[in-house]
Coordinates of C-alpha atoms and ligand atoms in Angstrom, one line a residue:
M1 CA -7.3 -42.3 54.8
R2 CA -11.2 -42.2 53.4
V3 CA -10.9 -38.9 50.1
T4 CA -14.2 -37.4 48.7
I5 CA -13.5 -35.7 45.3
F6 CA -16.3 -33.3 43.9
G7 CA -15.9 -33.0 40.2
A8 CA -14.5 -36.1 39.9
S9 CA -15.8 -35.8 36.2
G10 CA -13.1 -33.1 34.8
L11 CA -10.1 -32.2 34.1
L12 CA -8.1 -31.7 37.1
G13 CA -10.5 -34.7 38.7
Q14 CA -9.7 -37.3 36.0
A15 CA -6.2 -37.2 37.2
L16 CA -6.5 -36.7 40.6
M17 CA -8.6 -40.4 40.4
D18 CA -5.8 -42.0 38.8
E19 CA -3.3 -40.6 40.8
W20 CA -4.3 -41.4 44.1
D21 CA -3.4 -44.6 45.3
G22 CA -3.4 -46.5 48.3
D23 CA -6.0 -44.0 50.0
A24 CA -10.0 -44.8 49.5
V25 CA -11.3 -42.4 47.1
T26 CA -15.1 -41.7 45.9
G27 CA -15.1 -39.4 42.8
L28 CA -18.8 -37.8 42.6
N29 CA -19.9 -35.5 39.6
T30 CA -22.5 -33.2 38.8
R31 CA -25.1 -36.0 39.2
D32 CA -24.0 -37.7 42.1
A33 CA -24.0 -34.3 43.5
D34 CA -25.4 -30.8 42.3
I35 CA -23.0 -28.9 44.7
R36 CA -26.3 -26.0 44.2
D37 CA -28.4 -28.4 46.8
A38 CA -26.3 -27.8 50.7
T39 CA -28.8 -30.7 51.0
R40 CA -27.3 -33.4 48.7
V41 CA -24.5 -32.3 49.9
Q42 CA -24.9 -32.8 53.7
E43 CA -25.9 -36.5 52.2
V44 CA -23.0 -38.2 50.1
V45 CA -20.3 -36.4 52.8
R46 CA -22.1 -38.2 55.4
E47 CA -22.6 -41.4 53.4
T48 CA -18.4 -41.5 52.4
R49 CA -17.1 -39.9 55.9
P50 CA -13.8 -38.4 54.2
E51 CA -11.3 -37.4 56.0
W52 CA -10.5 -35.2 53.2
I53 CA -12.9 -33.7 50.7
V54 CA -10.9 -32.4 47.6
L55 CA -13.5 -29.3 45.7
A56 CA -12.2 -30.2 42.3
A57 CA -16.2 -29.0 41.2
A58 CA -17.0 -25.4 39.6
Y59 CA -18.2 -23.5 37.0
T60 CA -15.1 -23.2 35.0
D61 CA -16.5 -21.0 31.6
V62 CA -14.9 -18.3 32.3
D63 CA -16.1 -16.3 29.5
A64 CA -20.1 -17.6 29.9
C65 CA -18.9 -16.6 33.7
E66 CA -19.2 -12.6 32.4
S67 CA -23.5 -13.2 31.2
N68 CA -24.3 -15.9 34.0
P69 CA -23.2 -14.0 36.8
D70 CA -26.3 -16.1 38.5
L71 CA -24.8 -19.3 38.0
A72 CA -21.1 -18.4 38.1
F73 CA -21.6 -17.1 41.6
A74 CA -24.1 -20.1 42.6
V75 CA -21.2 -22.3 41.8
N76 CA -18.5 -21.5 42.4
R77 CA -19.1 -19.7 45.9
N78 CA -22.5 -20.4 47.4
G79 CA -21.6 -24.6 46.4
A80 CA -17.8 -24.3 47.4
L81 CA -19.5 -23.2 50.7
N82 CA -21.5 -25.9 51.4
V83 CA -19.4 -28.4 50.5
A84 CA -17.4 -26.3 53.1
R85 CA -20.2 -26.3 55.7
A86 CA -21.3 -30.5 55.5
A87 CA -16.7 -30.8 55.9
K88 CA -17.7 -28.8 59.3
E89 CA -20.1 -31.1 60.8
L90 CA -18.0 -33.8 59.7
G91 CA -15.2 -32.9 61.0
A92 CA -13.8 -33.4 56.9
R93 CA -10.1 -31.1 56.0
L94 CA -11.0 -29.7 52.6
L95 CA -9.3 -28.5 49.8
F96 CA -11.1 -25.7 48.2
L97 CA -9.3 -25.5 44.3
S98 CA -9.2 -21.3 43.1
S99 CA -7.6 -19.6 40.5
D100 CA -4.6 -17.3 39.2
Y101 CA -7.4 -14.9 38.0
V102 CA -8.1 -13.7 41.9
F103 CA -4.9 -11.3 41.0
D104 CA -5.6 -8.2 38.7
G105 CA -2.1 -9.1 36.9
K106 CA -0.9 -5.5 37.0
K107 CA 2.2 -7.6 38.7
T108 CA 5.4 -8.0 36.7
T109 CA 6.8 -9.8 39.4
P110 CA 5.5 -13.4 41.1
Y111 CA 2.5 -13.2 43.0
E112 CA 2.7 -14.4 46.1
I113 CA 0.1 -16.2 48.5
E114 CA -0.9 -12.9 50.8
E115 CA -1.3 -10.0 48.2
A116 CA -4.2 -8.6 47.5
R117 CA -6.8 -10.3 45.8
N118 CA -8.7 -8.1 43.1
P119 CA -9.9 -10.4 40.7
Q120 CA -11.2 -8.5 37.3
S121 CA -13.5 -10.6 36.0
V122 CA -17.2 -12.7 37.1
Y123 CA -15.2 -16.2 37.3
G124 CA -12.2 -14.5 40.3
R125 CA -15.0 -12.6 42.4
T126 CA -16.3 -16.0 42.5
K127 CA -13.5 -17.6 43.4
A128 CA -12.6 -14.7 45.7
E129 CA -15.2 -14.2 47.5
A130 CA -15.1 -18.1 47.8
E131 CA -11.6 -17.6 49.2
L132 CA -13.0 -15.2 51.8
K133 CA -15.7 -17.2 52.9
L134 CA -14.2 -20.0 52.6
L135 CA -11.3 -19.5 55.2
E136 CA -14.3 -17.6 57.8
L137 CA -16.0 -20.8 57.8
M138 CA -13.4 -22.8 58.2
R139 CA -9.4 -21.6 59.2
E140 CA -7.6 -24.9 58.5
C141 CA -9.5 -24.6 54.9
C142 CA -6.5 -25.2 52.1
I143 CA -6.8 -23.0 49.5
V144 CA -5.0 -24.5 45.7
R145 CA -4.6 -21.9 44.0
T146 CA -3.1 -22.5 40.2
S147 CA -3.4 -21.6 37.2
W148 CA -3.3 -21.9 32.9
L149 CA -4.1 -26.0 33.5
F150 CA -4.1 -28.8 30.8
G151 CA -4.2 -32.1 30.4
A152 CA -6.2 -35.1 28.9
G153 CA -9.9 -35.5 29.5
G154 CA -11.2 -31.7 29.5
K155 CA -10.9 -29.0 26.8
C156 CA -7.5 -27.7 26.8
F157 CA -5.3 -25.6 25.0
P158 CA -2.8 -27.2 23.4
D159 CA -5.6 -29.3 21.6
T160 CA -7.1 -26.9 20.6
I161 CA -4.1 -25.4 19.6
L162 CA -3.5 -29.0 17.8
R163 CA -6.5 -28.8 16.0
L164 CA -6.9 -26.0 14.6
A165 CA -2.6 -26.8 13.9
A166 CA -4.2 -29.1 11.8
S167 CA -6.4 -27.2 9.0
R168 CA -4.9 -23.6 9.3
P169 CA -1.3 -22.8 7.7
A170 CA -1.1 -20.3 10.2
L171 CA -2.1 -19.6 13.9
D172 CA -2.6 -16.0 16.2
V173 CA -2.5 -16.6 19.5
V174 CA -2.1 -13.6 22.4
N175 CA 1.2 -12.4 23.5
D176 CA 0.3 -9.8 26.3
Q177 CA -1.1 -12.5 28.6
R178 CA 2.1 -14.4 31.0
G179 CA 1.2 -16.9 33.7
C180 CA 2.1 -20.6 34.6
P181 CA 1.3 -23.7 32.2
T182 CA 0.3 -26.6 34.8
Y183 CA 0.0 -30.1 34.2
A184 CA -3.5 -32.0 35.3
V185 CA -1.3 -34.7 36.1
D186 CA 1.1 -32.7 38.2
L187 CA -1.5 -30.5 40.2
A188 CA -2.7 -34.1 40.5
R189 CA 0.0 -35.6 42.6
A190 CA 1.4 -32.4 44.4
I191 CA -2.5 -31.8 46.0
I192 CA -1.8 -35.8 47.0
Q193 CA 1.4 -34.6 49.1
L194 CA -0.6 -31.9 50.1
C195 CA -3.1 -34.0 51.9
S196 CA -0.6 -36.1 52.4
K197 CA 1.3 -33.5 55.1
S198 CA -2.1 -32.5 56.2
A199 CA -1.8 -28.1 54.8
D200 CA -3.9 -26.0 55.2
G201 CA -3.8 -22.2 54.5
I202 CA -3.6 -20.8 50.5
V203 CA -1.0 -22.7 48.8
H204 CA 0.0 -21.7 44.9
V205 CA 0.5 -24.7 42.6
T206 CA 1.6 -24.5 39.1
N207 CA 4.4 -27.0 36.7
A208 CA 8.1 -24.5 37.2
G209 CA 8.0 -21.6 34.8
N210 CA 6.6 -19.4 33.0
C211 CA 5.6 -18.5 29.2
T212 CA 3.2 -16.0 26.9
W213 CA -0.3 -17.8 24.9
F214 CA 2.3 -17.9 22.0
E215 CA 4.9 -19.4 23.3
F216 CA 3.2 -21.5 25.0
A217 CA 1.6 -22.4 21.2
Q218 CA 4.8 -22.4 20.1
E219 CA 5.9 -24.7 21.9
I220 CA 3.4 -27.1 21.5
I221 CA 4.2 -26.6 17.5
E222 CA 7.9 -27.2 17.5
N223 CA 6.9 -30.5 19.9
T224 CA 5.4 -32.2 17.2
G225 CA 7.0 -31.1 14.3
L226 CA 3.7 -28.7 12.5
A227 CA 4.8 -26.6 9.7
T228 CA 2.1 -23.8 11.3
T229 CA 3.3 -20.1 11.8
V230 CA 2.9 -18.9 15.3
R231 CA 1.6 -15.2 15.4
P232 CA 2.2 -13.0 18.0
V233 CA -1.0 -10.5 18.7
T234 CA -2.3 -8.4 21.4
S235 CA -5.0 -9.3 24.1
Q236 CA -7.0 -6.0 22.1
Q237 CA -7.3 -8.0 18.7
M238 CA -8.2 -11.4 20.0
A239 CA -11.0 -9.4 22.5
R240 CA -12.8 -12.1 24.9
P241 CA -16.0 -11.4 27.3
A242 CA -13.8 -11.9 30.3
P243 CA -10.1 -9.5 30.8
R244 CA -7.7 -12.0 31.5
P245 CA -4.8 -10.4 33.9
A246 CA -1.6 -9.7 31.7
Y247 CA -0.1 -11.8 34.4
S248 CA -0.6 -14.0 36.4
V249 CA 2.4 -15.5 37.6
L250 CA 2.1 -17.7 40.9
S251 CA 4.8 -17.3 43.4
P252 CA 6.2 -21.4 44.6
T253 CA 7.6 -20.3 47.9
S254 CA 4.2 -21.6 49.5
L255 CA 4.7 -25.1 47.7
E256 CA 8.8 -24.7 48.8
A257 CA 7.2 -24.3 52.1
F258 CA 5.7 -28.0 52.2
G259 CA 9.0 -29.8 50.7
I260 CA 7.3 -29.8 47.1
E261 CA 8.8 -28.7 43.5
M262 CA 6.9 -29.1 40.7
P263 CA 8.3 -30.0 37.2
S264 CA 9.0 -27.5 34.7
W265 CA 6.0 -25.9 32.5
H266 CA 8.2 -27.5 29.6
D267 CA 8.9 -30.5 30.8
A268 CA 4.8 -31.7 31.4
L269 CA 4.4 -31.0 27.9
R270 CA 6.7 -32.9 26.7
R271 CA 5.3 -36.0 28.7
Y272 CA 1.7 -35.0 28.2
L273 CA 2.0 -34.3 24.0
E274 CA 4.2 -38.4 24.5
R275 CA 0.8 -39.6 26.5
R276 CA -1.4 -37.7 23.7
K277 CA 0.6 -40.0 20.8
L278 CA 0.0 -43.1 22.2
S279 CA -3.4 -42.8 23.6
S280 CA -4.5 -41.4 19.4
Ligands
NAP1 N1 -8.9 -25.0 33.9 C1 -7.8 -24.2 34.5 O1 -7.6 -24.1 33.3 C2 -8.2 -23.6 36.0 C3 -7.1 -22.9 36.5 C4 -7.6 -22.0 37.2 C5 -8.5 -22.8 38.6 N2 -8.7 -24.3 37.7 C6 -9.8 -24.2 39.3 O2 -10.0 -25.6 39.1 C7 -10.8 -26.6 39.7 C8 -10.4 -28.0 38.6 O3 -10.8 -27.6 37.1 P1 -11.0 -28.1 35.5 O4 -10.5 -27.7 34.9 O5 -10.7 -29.4 35.9 O6 -12.5 -28.7 36.3 P2 -13.4 -28.7 34.3 O7 -12.7 -29.8 34.0 O8 -14.2 -27.8 33.6 O9 -14.4 -29.8 35.7 C9 -15.6 -29.5 36.0 C10 -15.9 -29.7 37.4 O10 -17.0 -29.5 38.2 C11 -17.7 -30.5 37.8 N3 -19.2 -29.5 38.1 C12 -19.4 -28.3 37.4 N4 -21.1 -28.1 38.4 C13 -21.0 -28.3 38.9 C14 -21.9 -28.4 39.7 N5 -22.8 -27.3 40.2 N6 -21.6 -29.1 40.9 C15 -21.1 -30.5 41.8 N7 -20.5 -30.7 40.4 C16 -20.6 -30.0 39.0 C17 -17.7 -31.1 37.1 O11 -19.0 -31.9 36.3 P3 -19.8 -32.2 35.5 O12 -19.2 -33.4 34.6 O13 -20.5 -33.6 35.7 O14 -20.0 -31.3 34.8 C18 -16.8 -31.9 36.2 O15 -16.2 -32.6 37.3 C19 -11.5 -26.1 39.5 O16 -11.7 -24.9 40.8 C20 -11.2 -24.4 38.2 O17 -11.7 -23.5 38.4 C21 -8.8 -24.0 36.5

């Protein structure tokens, strides 16, 4: 199978490039093809002639999206549409990465795929609008919503916590946002399986279980044996430009329908921290 990955230099993209065996995979970054450039996107898709396109490219700085909405929509919605049009022209299948931020976070039980989108941030709106436009253009498109990604080769929460913990005796971490941490390696493996199963429709893919950022930080510190204290605070105390959903746990039902089960986030975190220790 021929596969083309947009966003191959990102956190997920690198994991996809590492994990994808046995198929002919082409990885692209912004320099290879800026997804805002429809002509260039069409060219690379014609050149690489993929059976599957994985669209992991996005403007992912959630706070910066609030002050740069034009750029956010140009990349995350219009860019996605450029890729989808090129995929459709060539008859390639498309798997698009979306986010838990399409939901408003007002629920207290896991979000199923059919629940109403109600994004609260610019980033969330770009993803929600992209989803709708893609499904309109290509009904057989596969949309993978994920959340709280961590892993090697990008900005990630465990790295930030460990960097701060190295120089501070105590850290304040929000305890009123609950979600599902997701290891890029586990997400990559699930995406590869979804493509091999010709998946379509919306699928929620996260590690199993959920926690708050505070609980996540506590477990990172416990795993590494540091003496740093983690203190719970509210989102109001740690105000950020973009509003975050208070609860964005994604239900695994849609993934289980494909016979795929994800490891728990506790196990995923342990594996990531071990790998990080070995490579340092
Ligand atoms: N990170 C999370 O917590 C999270 C949560 C939910 C969903 N997601 C979604 O999962 C996907 C992967 O996220 P990630 O964390 O791996 O992203 P990331 O590390 O920020 O990487 C973004 C990738 O997109 C590429 N890119 C950015 N702008 C581009 C453009 N205009 N044209 C072409 N490529 C462009 C970057 O290429 P360069 O290196 O060349 O800039 C990079 O390869 C994204 O769709 C994201 O929205 C992420």
